[in-house]
mmCIF file of C-alpha atoms in Angstrom:
data_model
loop_
_atom_site.group_PDB
_atom_site.id
_atom_site.type_symbol
_atom_site.label_atom_id
_atom_site.label_comp_id
_atom_site.label_asym_id
_atom_site.label_seq_id
_atom_site.Cartn_x
_atom_site.Cartn_y
_atom_site.Cartn_z
ATOM 1 C CA UNK A 1 112.109 99.992 110.782
ATOM 2 C CA UNK A 2 112.573 96.267 110.238
ATOM 3 C CA UNK A 3 114.148 94.903 107.063
ATOM 4 C CA UNK A 4 111.922 93.372 104.402
ATOM 5 C CA UNK A 5 113.287 91.598 101.363
ATOM 6 C CA UNK A 6 111.376 91.615 98.085
ATOM 7 C CA UNK A 7 110.277 87.979 98.255
ATOM 8 C CA UNK A 8 109.775 87.564 102.020
ATOM 9 C CA UNK A 9 106.758 88.187 104.220
ATOM 10 C CA UNK A 10 106.705 91.796 105.387
ATOM 11 C CA UNK A 11 104.446 91.703 108.424
ATOM 12 C CA UNK A 12 100.724 92.303 108.276
ATOM 13 C CA UNK A 13 98.099 94.933 108.987
ATOM 14 C CA UNK A 14 96.963 92.755 111.913
ATOM 15 C CA UNK A 15 100.242 93.607 113.657
ATOM 16 C CA UNK A 16 98.378 96.807 114.573
ATOM 17 C CA UNK A 17 96.626 96.383 117.943
ATOM 18 C CA UNK A 18 92.830 96.419 117.614
ATOM 19 C CA UNK A 19 92.699 95.335 113.951
ATOM 20 C CA UNK A 20 91.127 92.157 112.525
ATOM 21 C CA UNK A 21 90.903 91.076 108.877
ATOM 22 C CA UNK A 22 88.575 88.642 107.151
ATOM 23 C CA UNK A 23 88.229 87.537 103.523
ATOM 24 C CA UNK A 24 85.357 86.010 101.606
ATOM 25 C CA UNK A 25 86.309 84.432 98.275
ATOM 26 C CA UNK A 26 83.705 83.258 95.776
ATOM 27 C CA UNK A 27 85.381 80.619 93.575
ATOM 28 C CA UNK A 28 82.646 80.640 90.954
ATOM 29 C CA UNK A 29 84.161 83.628 89.106
ATOM 30 C CA UNK A 30 86.360 84.334 91.153
ATOM 31 C CA UNK A 31 85.617 87.494 93.141
ATOM 32 C CA UNK A 32 85.271 88.424 96.785
ATOM 33 C CA UNK A 33 85.629 90.979 99.536
ATOM 34 C CA UNK A 34 87.958 91.783 102.424
ATOM 35 C CA UNK A 35 87.034 93.538 105.655
ATOM 36 C CA UNK A 36 89.239 95.351 108.158
ATOM 37 C CA UNK A 37 87.486 95.523 111.535
ATOM 38 C CA UNK A 38 88.167 97.820 114.488
ATOM 39 C CA UNK A 39 85.654 96.572 117.080
ATOM 40 C CA UNK A 40 86.478 99.340 119.542
ATOM 41 C CA UNK A 41 86.164 101.983 116.842
ATOM 42 C CA UNK A 42 88.945 103.820 115.043
ATOM 43 C CA UNK A 43 89.510 107.394 113.933
ATOM 44 C CA UNK A 44 89.439 107.244 110.155
ATOM 45 C CA UNK A 45 90.435 109.128 107.037
ATOM 46 C CA UNK A 46 90.310 108.593 103.289
ATOM 47 C CA UNK A 47 91.998 109.896 100.160
ATOM 48 C CA UNK A 48 90.816 109.185 96.606
ATOM 49 C CA UNK A 49 93.348 109.724 93.809
ATOM 50 C CA UNK A 50 91.944 107.658 90.947
ATOM 51 C CA UNK A 51 89.498 109.330 88.580
ATOM 52 C CA UNK A 52 86.899 106.540 88.602
ATOM 53 C CA UNK A 53 86.210 105.579 92.249
ATOM 54 C CA UNK A 54 83.417 103.451 93.655
ATOM 55 C CA UNK A 55 82.892 104.258 97.331
ATOM 56 C CA UNK A 56 80.428 104.312 100.206
ATOM 57 C CA UNK A 57 80.262 106.597 103.280
ATOM 58 C CA UNK A 58 83.456 108.485 102.539
ATOM 59 C CA UNK A 59 81.918 111.929 103.207
ATOM 60 C CA UNK A 60 81.574 111.207 106.909
ATOM 61 C CA UNK A 61 85.373 110.807 107.092
ATOM 62 C CA UNK A 62 86.018 114.450 106.164
ATOM 63 C CA UNK A 63 87.823 116.129 109.088
ATOM 64 C CA UNK A 64 85.120 118.798 109.412
ATOM 65 C CA UNK A 65 82.261 116.325 109.722
ATOM 66 C CA UNK A 66 80.726 115.027 112.943
ATOM 67 C CA UNK A 67 81.515 111.322 113.214
ATOM 68 C CA UNK A 68 84.865 110.636 114.888
ATOM 69 C CA UNK A 69 85.176 106.862 114.528
ATOM 70 C CA UNK A 70 84.193 104.002 112.236
ATOM 71 C CA UNK A 71 84.075 100.282 112.971
ATOM 72 C CA UNK A 72 85.205 98.592 109.755
ATOM 73 C CA UNK A 73 86.318 99.219 106.180
ATOM 74 C CA UNK A 74 85.046 96.981 103.387
ATOM 75 C CA UNK A 75 87.066 96.367 100.217
ATOM 76 C CA UNK A 76 85.298 94.437 97.463
ATOM 77 C CA UNK A 77 85.357 93.308 93.872
ATOM 78 C CA UNK A 78 82.255 93.504 91.719
ATOM 79 C CA UNK A 79 82.462 97.198 90.867
ATOM 80 C CA UNK A 80 79.428 99.186 92.105
ATOM 81 C CA UNK A 81 77.524 95.988 92.919
ATOM 82 C CA UNK A 82 80.235 95.077 95.411
ATOM 83 C CA UNK A 83 79.340 98.021 97.633
ATOM 84 C CA UNK A 84 76.487 95.846 98.917
ATOM 85 C CA UNK A 85 79.066 93.818 100.866
ATOM 86 C CA UNK A 86 79.259 96.679 103.374
ATOM 87 C CA UNK A 87 75.591 96.119 104.231
ATOM 88 C CA UNK A 88 76.427 92.582 105.335
ATOM 89 C CA UNK A 89 79.267 93.916 107.481
ATOM 90 C CA UNK A 90 76.883 96.359 109.158
ATOM 91 C CA UNK A 91 74.522 93.499 109.998
ATOM 92 C CA UNK A 92 77.305 91.305 111.418
ATOM 93 C CA UNK A 93 78.743 94.124 113.517
ATOM 94 C CA UNK A 94 75.318 95.036 114.907
ATOM 95 C CA UNK A 95 74.717 91.417 115.895
ATOM 96 C CA UNK A 96 78.020 91.508 117.804
ATOM 97 C CA UNK A 97 77.304 94.751 119.630
ATOM 98 C CA UNK A 98 79.735 96.861 117.619
ATOM 99 C CA UNK A 99 78.808 100.365 116.541
ATOM 100 C CA UNK A 100 78.070 103.955 117.466
ATOM 101 C CA UNK A 101 75.762 104.222 120.465
ATOM 102 C CA UNK A 102 72.663 106.059 119.210
ATOM 103 C CA UNK A 103 70.572 105.526 122.344
ATOM 104 C CA UNK A 104 68.218 102.914 120.925
ATOM 105 C CA UNK A 105 70.983 100.630 119.706
ATOM 106 C CA UNK A 106 74.359 100.570 118.041
ATOM 107 C CA UNK A 107 74.942 101.796 114.514
ATOM 108 C CA UNK A 108 78.003 100.276 112.802
ATOM 109 C CA UNK A 109 79.773 102.653 110.425
ATOM 110 C CA UNK A 110 81.422 100.863 107.493
ATOM 111 C CA UNK A 111 82.902 102.924 104.661
ATOM 112 C CA UNK A 112 83.745 100.902 101.565
ATOM 113 C CA UNK A 113 85.521 100.964 98.226
ATOM 114 C CA UNK A 114 85.313 98.624 95.244
ATOM 115 C CA UNK A 115 87.448 97.578 92.298
ATOM 116 C CA UNK A 116 86.341 96.471 88.841
ATOM 117 C CA UNK A 117 86.868 92.743 88.205
ATOM 118 C CA UNK A 118 83.828 92.079 86.003
ATOM 119 C CA UNK A 119 85.916 91.019 82.986
ATOM 120 C CA UNK A 120 87.199 87.976 84.891
ATOM 121 C CA UNK A 121 84.580 85.221 84.601
ATOM 122 C CA UNK A 122 80.807 85.597 84.913
ATOM 123 C CA UNK A 123 80.049 89.205 85.876
ATOM 124 C CA UNK A 124 76.715 88.166 87.396
ATOM 125 C CA UNK A 125 78.674 86.597 90.261
ATOM 126 C CA UNK A 126 79.696 89.455 92.570
ATOM 127 C CA UNK A 127 80.015 90.173 96.283
ATOM 128 C CA UNK A 128 76.747 90.854 98.072
ATOM 129 C CA UNK A 129 75.598 91.406 101.660
ATOM 130 C CA UNK A 130 76.013 87.708 102.438
ATOM 131 C CA UNK A 131 79.625 87.900 101.230
ATOM 132 C CA UNK A 132 80.336 90.879 103.484
ATOM 133 C CA UNK A 133 78.753 89.092 106.438
ATOM 134 C CA UNK A 134 80.887 85.998 105.762
ATOM 135 C CA UNK A 135 84.066 88.082 105.560
ATOM 136 C CA UNK A 136 83.329 89.535 109.000
ATOM 137 C CA UNK A 137 82.600 86.083 110.424
ATOM 138 C CA UNK A 138 86.010 84.936 109.154
ATOM 139 C CA UNK A 139 87.918 87.911 110.611
ATOM 140 C CA UNK A 140 90.785 87.224 113.007
ATOM 141 C CA UNK A 141 93.891 88.862 114.429
ATOM 142 C CA UNK A 142 96.064 86.407 112.503
ATOM 143 C CA UNK A 143 98.048 87.554 109.459
ATOM 144 C CA UNK A 144 95.543 87.486 106.580
ATOM 145 C CA UNK A 145 95.917 85.332 103.498
ATOM 146 C CA UNK A 146 97.410 87.049 100.437
ATOM 147 C CA UNK A 147 97.119 86.646 96.685
ATOM 148 C CA UNK A 148 93.966 85.290 95.025
ATOM 149 C CA UNK A 149 91.646 85.904 97.962
ATOM 150 C CA UNK A 150 88.986 88.343 99.069
ATOM 151 C CA UNK A 151 88.870 91.632 97.189
ATOM 152 C CA UNK A 152 91.875 90.487 95.162
ATOM 153 C CA UNK A 153 90.382 87.199 93.956
ATOM 154 C CA UNK A 154 89.556 88.624 90.522
ATOM 155 C CA UNK A 155 92.181 91.371 90.454
ATOM 156 C CA UNK A 156 94.310 91.837 87.327
ATOM 157 C CA UNK A 157 97.308 94.105 86.672
ATOM 158 C CA UNK A 158 98.965 95.383 83.502
ATOM 159 C CA UNK A 159 95.926 95.920 81.278
ATOM 160 C CA UNK A 160 97.271 98.925 79.354
ATOM 161 C CA UNK A 161 97.710 96.885 76.155
ATOM 162 C CA UNK A 162 94.733 94.572 76.527
ATOM 163 C CA UNK A 163 93.544 91.924 78.951
ATOM 164 C CA UNK A 164 95.196 89.200 76.852
ATOM 165 C CA UNK A 165 98.607 90.607 77.852
ATOM 166 C CA UNK A 166 97.761 91.192 81.547
ATOM 167 C CA UNK A 167 98.713 89.281 84.690
ATOM 168 C CA UNK A 168 97.111 88.240 87.959
ATOM 169 C CA UNK A 169 96.880 90.803 90.753
ATOM 170 C CA UNK A 170 95.673 90.154 94.267
ATOM 171 C CA UNK A 171 95.709 91.157 97.930
ATOM 172 C CA UNK A 172 98.857 91.910 99.905
ATOM 173 C CA UNK A 173 99.679 93.097 103.405
ATOM 174 C CA UNK A 174 102.684 94.545 105.228
ATOM 175 C CA UNK A 175 103.640 96.495 108.332
ATOM 176 C CA UNK A 176 106.512 98.588 109.663
ATOM 177 C CA UNK A 177 107.330 99.507 113.272
ATOM 178 C CA UNK A 178 109.300 102.514 114.514
ATOM 179 C CA UNK A 179 109.721 103.645 118.135
ATOM 180 C CA UNK A 180 107.031 101.268 119.376
ATOM 181 C CA UNK A 181 104.429 102.427 116.827
ATOM 182 C CA UNK A 182 103.177 100.182 114.007
ATOM 183 C CA UNK A 183 101.685 101.134 110.661
ATOM 184 C CA UNK A 184 100.233 98.358 108.505
ATOM 185 C CA UNK A 185 98.495 98.167 105.149
ATOM 186 C CA UNK A 186 96.149 95.827 103.286
ATOM 187 C CA UNK A 187 96.070 96.446 99.515
ATOM 188 C CA UNK A 188 93.907 94.937 96.778
ATOM 189 C CA UNK A 189 95.816 95.643 93.564
ATOM 190 C CA UNK A 190 93.849 95.710 90.298
ATOM 191 C CA UNK A 191 95.880 98.411 88.551
ATOM 192 C CA UNK A 192 95.858 99.203 84.856
ATOM 193 C CA UNK A 193 99.589 99.833 85.213
ATOM 194 C CA UNK A 194 102.524 97.599 86.138
ATOM 195 C CA UNK A 195 103.539 96.733 89.696
ATOM 196 C CA UNK A 196 107.199 97.588 90.139
ATOM 197 C CA UNK A 197 109.941 97.065 92.714
ATOM 198 C CA UNK A 198 109.768 100.329 94.701
ATOM 199 C CA UNK A 199 113.536 100.317 95.251
ATOM 200 C CA UNK A 200 114.634 99.768 91.648
ATOM 201 C CA UNK A 201 111.605 100.558 89.458
ATOM 202 C CA UNK A 202 111.943 97.128 87.836
ATOM 203 C CA UNK A 203 108.538 95.738 86.751
ATOM 204 C CA UNK A 204 107.423 92.673 88.723
ATOM 205 C CA UNK A 205 104.036 92.057 87.107
ATOM 206 C CA UNK A 206 102.100 93.864 84.440
ATOM 207 C CA UNK A 207 101.660 94.089 80.688
ATOM 208 C CA UNK A 208 103.479 91.236 78.947
ATOM 209 C CA UNK A 209 105.312 91.382 75.651
ATOM 210 C CA UNK A 210 104.152 89.449 72.594
ATOM 211 C CA UNK A 211 106.032 86.326 73.697
ATOM 212 C CA UNK A 212 103.897 86.215 76.853
ATOM 213 C CA UNK A 213 106.922 85.388 78.993
ATOM 214 C CA UNK A 214 108.550 88.779 79.479
ATOM 215 C CA UNK A 215 107.275 92.139 80.688
ATOM 216 C CA UNK A 216 106.730 94.955 78.233
ATOM 217 C CA UNK A 217 107.441 97.717 80.821
ATOM 218 C CA UNK A 218 104.361 99.880 80.354
ATOM 219 C CA UNK A 219 106.061 103.172 81.247
ATOM 220 C CA UNK A 220 108.802 102.745 78.679
ATOM 221 C CA UNK A 221 106.366 101.452 76.046
ATOM 222 C CA UNK A 222 104.090 104.478 76.416
ATOM 223 C CA UNK A 223 107.018 106.903 76.337
ATOM 224 C CA UNK A 224 108.284 105.235 73.152
ATOM 225 C CA UNK A 225 104.951 105.929 71.502
ATOM 226 C CA UNK A 226 103.216 102.558 71.752
ATOM 227 C CA UNK A 227 99.470 103.352 71.862
ATOM 228 C CA UNK A 228 97.465 101.982 74.795
ATOM 229 C CA UNK A 229 94.587 99.607 74.196
ATOM 230 C CA UNK A 230 91.187 101.362 74.403
ATOM 231 C CA UNK A 231 90.229 101.190 78.082
ATOM 232 C CA UNK A 232 86.788 101.067 79.647
ATOM 233 C CA UNK A 233 86.710 103.892 82.188
ATOM 234 C CA UNK A 234 86.938 102.674 85.757
ATOM 235 C CA UNK A 235 87.717 99.067 84.852
ATOM 236 C CA UNK A 236 90.720 98.813 87.163
ATOM 237 C CA UNK A 237 91.521 100.345 90.612
ATOM 238 C CA UNK A 238 93.766 99.691 93.607
ATOM 239 C CA UNK A 239 92.082 100.025 96.999
ATOM 240 C CA UNK A 240 93.346 99.534 100.516
ATOM 241 C CA UNK A 241 93.472 100.296 104.207
ATOM 242 C CA UNK A 242 96.294 101.771 106.261
ATOM 243 C CA UNK A 243 96.066 101.130 109.997
ATOM 244 C CA UNK A 244 98.136 102.362 112.922
ATOM 245 C CA UNK A 245 98.064 101.960 116.679
ATOM 246 C CA UNK A 246 99.185 105.591 117.064
ATOM 247 C CA UNK A 247 96.568 107.978 118.417
ATOM 248 C CA UNK A 248 95.579 110.365 115.615
ATOM 249 C CA UNK A 249 93.040 113.118 115.030
ATOM 250 C CA UNK A 250 90.762 112.981 111.988
ATOM 251 C CA UNK A 251 92.948 115.570 110.275
ATOM 252 C CA UNK A 252 96.044 113.454 110.880
ATOM 253 C CA UNK A 253 94.254 110.285 109.737
ATOM 254 C CA UNK A 254 93.291 111.963 106.484
ATOM 255 C CA UNK A 255 96.870 113.153 105.939
ATOM 256 C CA UNK A 256 98.139 109.615 106.518
ATOM 257 C CA UNK A 257 95.809 108.374 103.777
ATOM 258 C CA UNK A 258 97.246 111.052 101.481
ATOM 259 C CA UNK A 259 100.797 109.938 102.320
ATOM 260 C CA UNK A 260 99.874 106.308 101.682
ATOM 261 C CA UNK A 261 99.353 107.117 98.016
ATOM 262 C CA UNK A 262 103.080 107.836 97.817
ATOM 263 C CA UNK A 263 103.484 104.090 98.341
ATOM 264 C CA UNK A 264 101.177 103.385 95.401
ATOM 265 C CA UNK A 265 103.153 105.819 93.276
ATOM 266 C CA UNK A 266 106.368 103.977 94.155
ATOM 267 C CA UNK A 267 104.991 100.526 93.390
ATOM 268 C CA UNK A 268 102.563 101.062 90.453
ATOM 269 C CA UNK A 269 103.388 102.757 87.162
ATOM 270 C CA UNK A 270 101.352 104.440 85.791
ATOM 271 C CA UNK A 271 99.094 105.043 88.797
ATOM 272 C CA UNK A 272 96.048 107.210 89.624
ATOM 273 C CA UNK A 273 94.906 107.150 86.005
ATOM 274 C CA UNK A 274 91.568 108.099 84.478
ATOM 275 C CA UNK A 275 90.764 104.372 84.363
ATOM 276 C CA UNK A 276 91.583 103.712 88.047
ATOM 277 C CA UNK A 277 89.588 104.577 91.171
ATOM 278 C CA UNK A 278 92.546 104.349 93.560
ATOM 279 C CA UNK A 279 91.318 104.856 97.137
ATOM 280 C CA UNK A 280 93.064 104.472 100.495
ATOM 281 C CA UNK A 281 91.520 104.575 103.966
ATOM 282 C CA UNK A 282 93.276 105.130 107.302
ATOM 283 C CA UNK A 283 92.305 103.659 110.673
ATOM 284 C CA UNK A 284 93.841 104.823 113.966
ATOM 285 C CA UNK A 285 93.072 102.510 116.893
ATOM 286 C CA UNK A 286 94.875 104.747 119.401
ATOM 287 C CA UNK A 287 96.366 101.908 121.438
ATOM 288 C CA UNK A 288 99.687 103.790 121.584
ATOM 289 C CA UNK A 289 99.206 107.326 122.955
ATOM 290 C CA UNK A 290 102.493 108.662 121.556
ATOM 291 C CA UNK A 291 103.911 108.629 118.037
ATOM 292 C CA UNK A 292 107.150 109.745 116.376
ATOM 293 C CA UNK A 293 105.507 112.621 114.494
ATOM 294 C CA UNK A 294 103.623 112.885 111.238
ATOM 295 C CA UNK A 295 106.763 113.034 109.114
ATOM 296 C CA UNK A 296 107.825 109.583 110.325
ATOM 297 C CA UNK A 297 104.287 108.183 110.276
ATOM 298 C CA UNK A 298 103.810 109.374 106.694
ATOM 299 C CA UNK A 299 107.043 107.677 105.663
ATOM 300 C CA UNK A 300 105.919 104.493 107.391
ATOM 301 C CA UNK A 301 102.526 104.614 105.650
ATOM 302 C CA UNK A 302 104.097 104.999 102.209
ATOM 303 C CA UNK A 303 106.480 102.134 102.925
ATOM 304 C CA UNK A 304 103.754 99.798 104.222
ATOM 305 C CA UNK A 305 101.546 100.510 101.199
ATOM 306 C CA UNK A 306 104.405 99.961 98.739
ATOM 307 C CA UNK A 307 105.392 96.668 100.381
ATOM 308 C CA UNK A 308 101.789 95.449 100.550
ATOM 309 C CA UNK A 309 101.247 96.282 96.874
ATOM 310 C CA UNK A 310 104.312 94.246 95.933
ATOM 311 C CA UNK A 311 103.133 91.383 98.135
ATOM 312 C CA UNK A 312 99.793 91.423 96.276
ATOM 313 C CA UNK A 313 101.450 90.332 93.021
ATOM 314 C CA UNK A 314 104.186 88.146 94.521
ATOM 315 C CA UNK A 315 101.556 86.109 96.383
ATOM 316 C CA UNK A 316 99.187 85.922 93.389
ATOM 317 C CA UNK A 317 98.788 82.634 91.540
ATOM 318 C CA UNK A 318 97.931 81.795 87.930
ATOM 319 C CA UNK A 319 94.248 82.003 87.053
ATOM 320 C CA UNK A 320 92.409 80.336 84.186
ATOM 321 C CA UNK A 321 88.686 80.916 83.807
ATOM 322 C CA UNK A 322 86.042 78.748 82.173
ATOM 323 C CA UNK A 323 85.676 81.462 79.531
ATOM 324 C CA UNK A 324 89.269 80.864 78.398
ATOM 325 C CA UNK A 325 91.028 83.797 80.035
ATOM 326 C CA UNK A 326 94.567 82.911 81.186
ATOM 327 C CA UNK A 327 96.315 85.216 83.654
ATOM 328 C CA UNK A 328 99.865 84.201 84.590
ATOM 329 C CA UNK A 329 101.466 85.355 87.838
ATOM 330 C CA UNK A 330 104.854 86.750 88.801
ATOM 331 C CA UNK A 331 106.139 83.269 89.637
ATOM 332 C CA UNK A 332 105.383 82.084 86.082
ATOM 333 C CA UNK A 333 107.578 84.794 84.586
ATOM 334 C CA UNK A 334 110.307 84.171 87.145
ATOM 335 C CA UNK A 335 110.319 80.464 86.238
ATOM 336 C CA UNK A 336 110.651 81.315 82.562
ATOM 337 C CA UNK A 337 113.521 83.756 83.003
#
């Protein structure tokens, strides 16, 4: 497994053969969506750990159900409205001959998950089918942009003590390779909790103290008895995609999604709360027929997710909205330290 320092690039999900990524970012709010495409189809799985998810077509990914492969995963802002972005992806994929052969044509299968970013700017601006179509049109095999783009454009972290003390979240990506097999992740981090260094537990971005320049450390604050700000259920959520070129069954793909949440647990604290809809998908393109076993793959998935989550806040940039909301980024706090 290659080394990856905290502040360096850590690879990308597009290091996995057969994977493309595209973002659409709407600067009016901001908000957006991110798509992970597997044109040749990919065995897929999903695991939902947050208590307030917003998803589409996740039932078909259950190991006991018929469909073996999907063709893209859509991640979007906009809460439930953002699920419409998947419709645009379906249209784009059909136009490009991608989908399940159903005899009379090809049916693209595009599961999706959304995060809640409606408190950032004008909530009436949200991803729609046109946004999903545009994200697909922008998809490439190149390492995707990180930070304030796509599904992470309106993402915020550290909201436990109110939005006025929060910081900018975003999109991050990473990959790890062992024995010729690659596992990558794309994460849109909009957690209610803090994002922490998975090796030390030190907060990197999250709820700020009263001075606005230092981090409160949400875990310690809660354990010391500081009451959380009243939270709107489901107004957060971290969503993402894990991809590997290893050949997996649907059962194995689902287990890899489960293991990926270990990476969220290492890099977000608290995580999987009643106010989050944390959801991770897995895609297996099968370009590499062998793999080092599920124990190693699960470790790789957790590592890729943790690194991508950290990248999401390290790559984020300060956001100020027309409504007066100011969300500093990790770099702002680093400069002030």
